[in-house]
Short mmCIF file of C-alpha atoms in Angstrom, two decimals:
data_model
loop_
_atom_site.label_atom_id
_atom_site.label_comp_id
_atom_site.label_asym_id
_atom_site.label_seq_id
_atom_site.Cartn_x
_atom_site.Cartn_y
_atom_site.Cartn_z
CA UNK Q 1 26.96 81.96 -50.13
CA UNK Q 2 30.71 82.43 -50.51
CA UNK Q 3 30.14 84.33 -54.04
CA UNK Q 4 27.78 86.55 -52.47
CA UNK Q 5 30.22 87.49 -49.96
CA UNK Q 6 33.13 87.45 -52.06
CA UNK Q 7 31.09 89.90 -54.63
CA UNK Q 8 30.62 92.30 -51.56
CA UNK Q 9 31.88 95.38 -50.97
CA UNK Q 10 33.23 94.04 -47.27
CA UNK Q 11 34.28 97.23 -44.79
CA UNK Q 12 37.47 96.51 -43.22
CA UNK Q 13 37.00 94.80 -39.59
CA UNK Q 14 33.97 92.57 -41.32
CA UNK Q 15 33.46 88.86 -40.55
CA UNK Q 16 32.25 85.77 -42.95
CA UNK Q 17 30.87 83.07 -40.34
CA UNK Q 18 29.80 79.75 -42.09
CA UNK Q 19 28.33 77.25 -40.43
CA UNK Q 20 30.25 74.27 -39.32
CA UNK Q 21 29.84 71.02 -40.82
CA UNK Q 22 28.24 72.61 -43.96
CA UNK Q 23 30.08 71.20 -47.07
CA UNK Q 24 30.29 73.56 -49.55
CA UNK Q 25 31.10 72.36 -53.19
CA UNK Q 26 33.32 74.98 -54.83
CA UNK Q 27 32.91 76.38 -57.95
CA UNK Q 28 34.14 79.69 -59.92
CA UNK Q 29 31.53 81.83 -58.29
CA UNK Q 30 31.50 80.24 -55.21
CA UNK Q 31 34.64 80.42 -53.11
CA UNK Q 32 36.28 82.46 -51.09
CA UNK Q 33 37.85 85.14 -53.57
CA UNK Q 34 37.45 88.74 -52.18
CA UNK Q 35 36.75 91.76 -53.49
CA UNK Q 36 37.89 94.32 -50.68
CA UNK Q 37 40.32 94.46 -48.29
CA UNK Q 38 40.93 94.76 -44.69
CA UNK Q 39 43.27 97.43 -42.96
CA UNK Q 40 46.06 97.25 -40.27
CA UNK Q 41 44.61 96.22 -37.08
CA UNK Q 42 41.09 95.13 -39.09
CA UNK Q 43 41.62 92.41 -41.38
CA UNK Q 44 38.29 90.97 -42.90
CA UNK Q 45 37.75 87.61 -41.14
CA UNK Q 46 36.65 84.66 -42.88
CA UNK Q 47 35.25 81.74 -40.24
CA UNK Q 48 32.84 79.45 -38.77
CA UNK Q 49 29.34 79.52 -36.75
CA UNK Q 50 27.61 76.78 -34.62
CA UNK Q 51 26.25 74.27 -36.67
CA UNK Q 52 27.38 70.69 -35.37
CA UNK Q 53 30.78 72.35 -34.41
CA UNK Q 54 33.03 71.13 -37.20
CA UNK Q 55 34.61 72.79 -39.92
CA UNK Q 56 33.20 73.90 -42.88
CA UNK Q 57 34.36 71.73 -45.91
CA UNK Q 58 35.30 73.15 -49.14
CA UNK Q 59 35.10 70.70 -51.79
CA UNK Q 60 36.49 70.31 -54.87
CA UNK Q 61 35.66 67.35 -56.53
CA UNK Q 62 34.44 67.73 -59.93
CA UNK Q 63 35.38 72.08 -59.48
CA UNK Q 64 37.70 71.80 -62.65
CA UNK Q 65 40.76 74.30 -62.70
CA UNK Q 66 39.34 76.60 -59.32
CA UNK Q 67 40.89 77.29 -56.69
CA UNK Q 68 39.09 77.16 -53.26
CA UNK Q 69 40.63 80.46 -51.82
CA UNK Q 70 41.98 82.75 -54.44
CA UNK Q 71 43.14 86.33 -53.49
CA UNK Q 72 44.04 88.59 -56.15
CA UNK Q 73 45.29 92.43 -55.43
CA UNK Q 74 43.28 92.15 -51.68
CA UNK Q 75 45.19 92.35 -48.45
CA UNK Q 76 44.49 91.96 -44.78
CA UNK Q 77 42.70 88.78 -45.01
CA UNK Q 78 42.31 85.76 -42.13
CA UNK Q 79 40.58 82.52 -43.09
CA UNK Q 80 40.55 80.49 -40.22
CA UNK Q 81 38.92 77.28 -39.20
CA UNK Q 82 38.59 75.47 -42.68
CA UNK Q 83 38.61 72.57 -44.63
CA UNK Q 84 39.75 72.33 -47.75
CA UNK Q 85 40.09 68.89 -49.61
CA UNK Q 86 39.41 67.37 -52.80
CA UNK Q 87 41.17 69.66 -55.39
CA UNK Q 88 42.20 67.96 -58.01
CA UNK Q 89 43.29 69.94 -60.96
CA UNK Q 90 44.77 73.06 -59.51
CA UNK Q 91 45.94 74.77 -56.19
CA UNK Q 92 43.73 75.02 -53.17
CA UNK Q 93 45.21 78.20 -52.23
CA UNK Q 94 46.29 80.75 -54.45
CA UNK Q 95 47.89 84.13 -54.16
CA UNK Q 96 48.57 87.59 -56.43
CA UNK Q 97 49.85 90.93 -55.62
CA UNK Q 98 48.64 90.35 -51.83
CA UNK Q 99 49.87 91.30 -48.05
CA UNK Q 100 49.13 90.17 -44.97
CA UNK Q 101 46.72 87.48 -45.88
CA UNK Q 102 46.60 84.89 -42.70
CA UNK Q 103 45.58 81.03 -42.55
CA UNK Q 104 45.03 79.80 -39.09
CA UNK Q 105 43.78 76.45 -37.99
CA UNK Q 106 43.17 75.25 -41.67
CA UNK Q 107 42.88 71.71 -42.76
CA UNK Q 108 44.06 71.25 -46.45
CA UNK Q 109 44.11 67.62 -47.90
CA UNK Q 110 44.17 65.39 -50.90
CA UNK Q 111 45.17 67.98 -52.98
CA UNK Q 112 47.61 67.69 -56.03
CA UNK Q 113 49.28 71.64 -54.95
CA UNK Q 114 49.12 73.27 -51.56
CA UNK Q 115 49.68 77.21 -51.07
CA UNK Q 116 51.00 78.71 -54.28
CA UNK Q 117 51.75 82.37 -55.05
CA UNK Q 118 52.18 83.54 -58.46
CA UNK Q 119 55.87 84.65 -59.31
CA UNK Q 120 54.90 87.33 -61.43
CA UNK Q 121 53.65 89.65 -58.56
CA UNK Q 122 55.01 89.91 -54.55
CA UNK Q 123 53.34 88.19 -51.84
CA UNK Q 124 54.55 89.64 -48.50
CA UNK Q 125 53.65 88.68 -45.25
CA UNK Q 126 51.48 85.29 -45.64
CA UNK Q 127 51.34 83.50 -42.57
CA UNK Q 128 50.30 79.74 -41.93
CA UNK Q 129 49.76 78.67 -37.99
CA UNK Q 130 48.04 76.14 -36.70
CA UNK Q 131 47.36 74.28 -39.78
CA UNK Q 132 48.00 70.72 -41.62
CA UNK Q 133 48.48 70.35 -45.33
CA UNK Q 134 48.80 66.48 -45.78
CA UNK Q 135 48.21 63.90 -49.20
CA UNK Q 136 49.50 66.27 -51.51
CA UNK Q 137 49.48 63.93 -54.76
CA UNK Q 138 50.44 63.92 -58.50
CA UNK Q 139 46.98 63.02 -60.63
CA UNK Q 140 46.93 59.29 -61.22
CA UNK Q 141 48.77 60.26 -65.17
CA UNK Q 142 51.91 61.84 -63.13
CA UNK Q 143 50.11 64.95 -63.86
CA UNK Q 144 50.61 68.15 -61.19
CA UNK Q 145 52.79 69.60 -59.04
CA UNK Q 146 52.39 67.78 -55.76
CA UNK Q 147 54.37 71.24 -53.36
CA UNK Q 148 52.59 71.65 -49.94
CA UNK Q 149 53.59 75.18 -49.97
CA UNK Q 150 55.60 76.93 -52.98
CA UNK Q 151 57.50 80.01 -51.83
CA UNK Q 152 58.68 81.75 -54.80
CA UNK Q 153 61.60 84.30 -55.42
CA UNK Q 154 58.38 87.10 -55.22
CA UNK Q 155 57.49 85.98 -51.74
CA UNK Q 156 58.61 87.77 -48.93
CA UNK Q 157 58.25 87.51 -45.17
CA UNK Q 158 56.42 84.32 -44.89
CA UNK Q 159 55.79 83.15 -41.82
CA UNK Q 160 54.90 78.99 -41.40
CA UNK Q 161 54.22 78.20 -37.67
CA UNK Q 162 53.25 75.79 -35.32
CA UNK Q 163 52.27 73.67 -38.63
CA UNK Q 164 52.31 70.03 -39.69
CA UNK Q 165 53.08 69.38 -43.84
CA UNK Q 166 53.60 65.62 -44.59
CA UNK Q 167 52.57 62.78 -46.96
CA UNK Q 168 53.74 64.62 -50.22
CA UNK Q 169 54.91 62.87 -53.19
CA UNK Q 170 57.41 66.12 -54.09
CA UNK Q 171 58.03 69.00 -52.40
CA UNK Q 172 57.04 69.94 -48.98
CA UNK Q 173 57.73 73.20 -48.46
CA UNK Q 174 59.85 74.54 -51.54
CA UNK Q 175 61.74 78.09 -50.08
CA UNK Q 176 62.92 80.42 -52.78
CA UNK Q 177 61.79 83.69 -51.09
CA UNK Q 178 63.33 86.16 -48.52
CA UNK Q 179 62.99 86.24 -44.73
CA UNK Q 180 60.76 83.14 -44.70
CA UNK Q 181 60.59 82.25 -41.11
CA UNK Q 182 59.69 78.61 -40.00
CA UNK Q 183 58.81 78.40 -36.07
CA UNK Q 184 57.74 74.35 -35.32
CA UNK Q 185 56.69 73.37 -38.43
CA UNK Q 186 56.69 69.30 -38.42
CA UNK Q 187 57.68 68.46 -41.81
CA UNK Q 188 57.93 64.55 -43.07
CA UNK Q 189 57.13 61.68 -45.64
CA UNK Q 190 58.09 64.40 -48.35
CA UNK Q 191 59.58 63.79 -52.20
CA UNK Q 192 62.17 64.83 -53.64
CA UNK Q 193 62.79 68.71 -54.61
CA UNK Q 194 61.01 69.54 -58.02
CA UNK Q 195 62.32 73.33 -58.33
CA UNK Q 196 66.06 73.86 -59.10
CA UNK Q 197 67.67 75.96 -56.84
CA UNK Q 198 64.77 75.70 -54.15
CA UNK Q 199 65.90 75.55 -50.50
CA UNK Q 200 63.62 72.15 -50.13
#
């Protein structure tokens, strides 16, 4: 399972293959929140095996207040090749004191908040490629957030690439942090800004 990995003691240069296709249903003690880290050159690699050659699913649903990919004080991370859909009472990704942490080719939908790192600590060097974040809603009481990705004044040297963000009742992509870099990032059907002094 994803809590058995996540609870392991992962050597830098490791791998997490799930099979494709297989929906997982998330819950606090099983996601993908790590326990080690990677190093330069061998980030631990979370991804996909056979199966019937999809992705595998991470869904929320009834999760509560989880996040499907939390990464707390652990760097030199790469998820690729996910779904994630179906959160519906907190972020899908979240992010704390954490470098070099990489999402390629993930699928994040119907979600009330993207990609959010917490302001209290520095997240440097996230990258997105590859990816789609799309039906980011409030809850039916106007409840949530509804930001595709939230860069905060802690977040430096993002990197958003070759990415598709649309279909968001507020914010897109909300920029308060340094040296973000956006390289073909097809942004549209967004809100209106929701953060003061945000480059939206």
């Amino acid at each position: 399972t994803l809590g058995k990995a996540s609870q392991t003691a992962l050597q830098p240069g490791a791998q997490v293959l799930v099979k494709g296709g297989e929906v997982i249903s998330i819950t606090s003690a099983n996601r993908i929140v790590p326990t080690a880290s990677g190093t330069p050159g061998l980030p631990i690699v979370w991804s996909r095996y056979g199966g019937d050659g999809g992705r595998p699913i991470l869904e929320g649903g009834d999760a509560g207040n989880v996040q499907a990919i939390f990464l707390n004080s652990q760097s030199w991370h790469t998820v690729t090749g996910f779904e994630i859909r179906n959160i519906l009472n907190t972020y899908a990704v979240y992010l704390s004191n954490t470098s070099n942490v990489t999402l390629d080719d993930v699928h994040i939908h119907d979600v009330v908040e993207g990609i959010h790192p917490t302001p209290t600590t520095t997240t440097n060097a996230f990258t997105l490629r590859n990816s789609t974040i799309k039906n980011v809603r409030l809850t039916p009481d106007g409840g949530g957030q509804s930001r595709a990705i939230s860069v905060v004044p802690t977040s430096l040297n993002w990197r958003i690439e070759d990415s598709e963000i649309s279909n968001v009742d507020l914010s897109c992509l909300s920029d308060q942090g340094t040296n973000t870099l956006l390289d073909n990032v097809n942004v549209h059907d967004c809100g209106e800004a929701n953060v003061s002094g945000d480059r939206q």
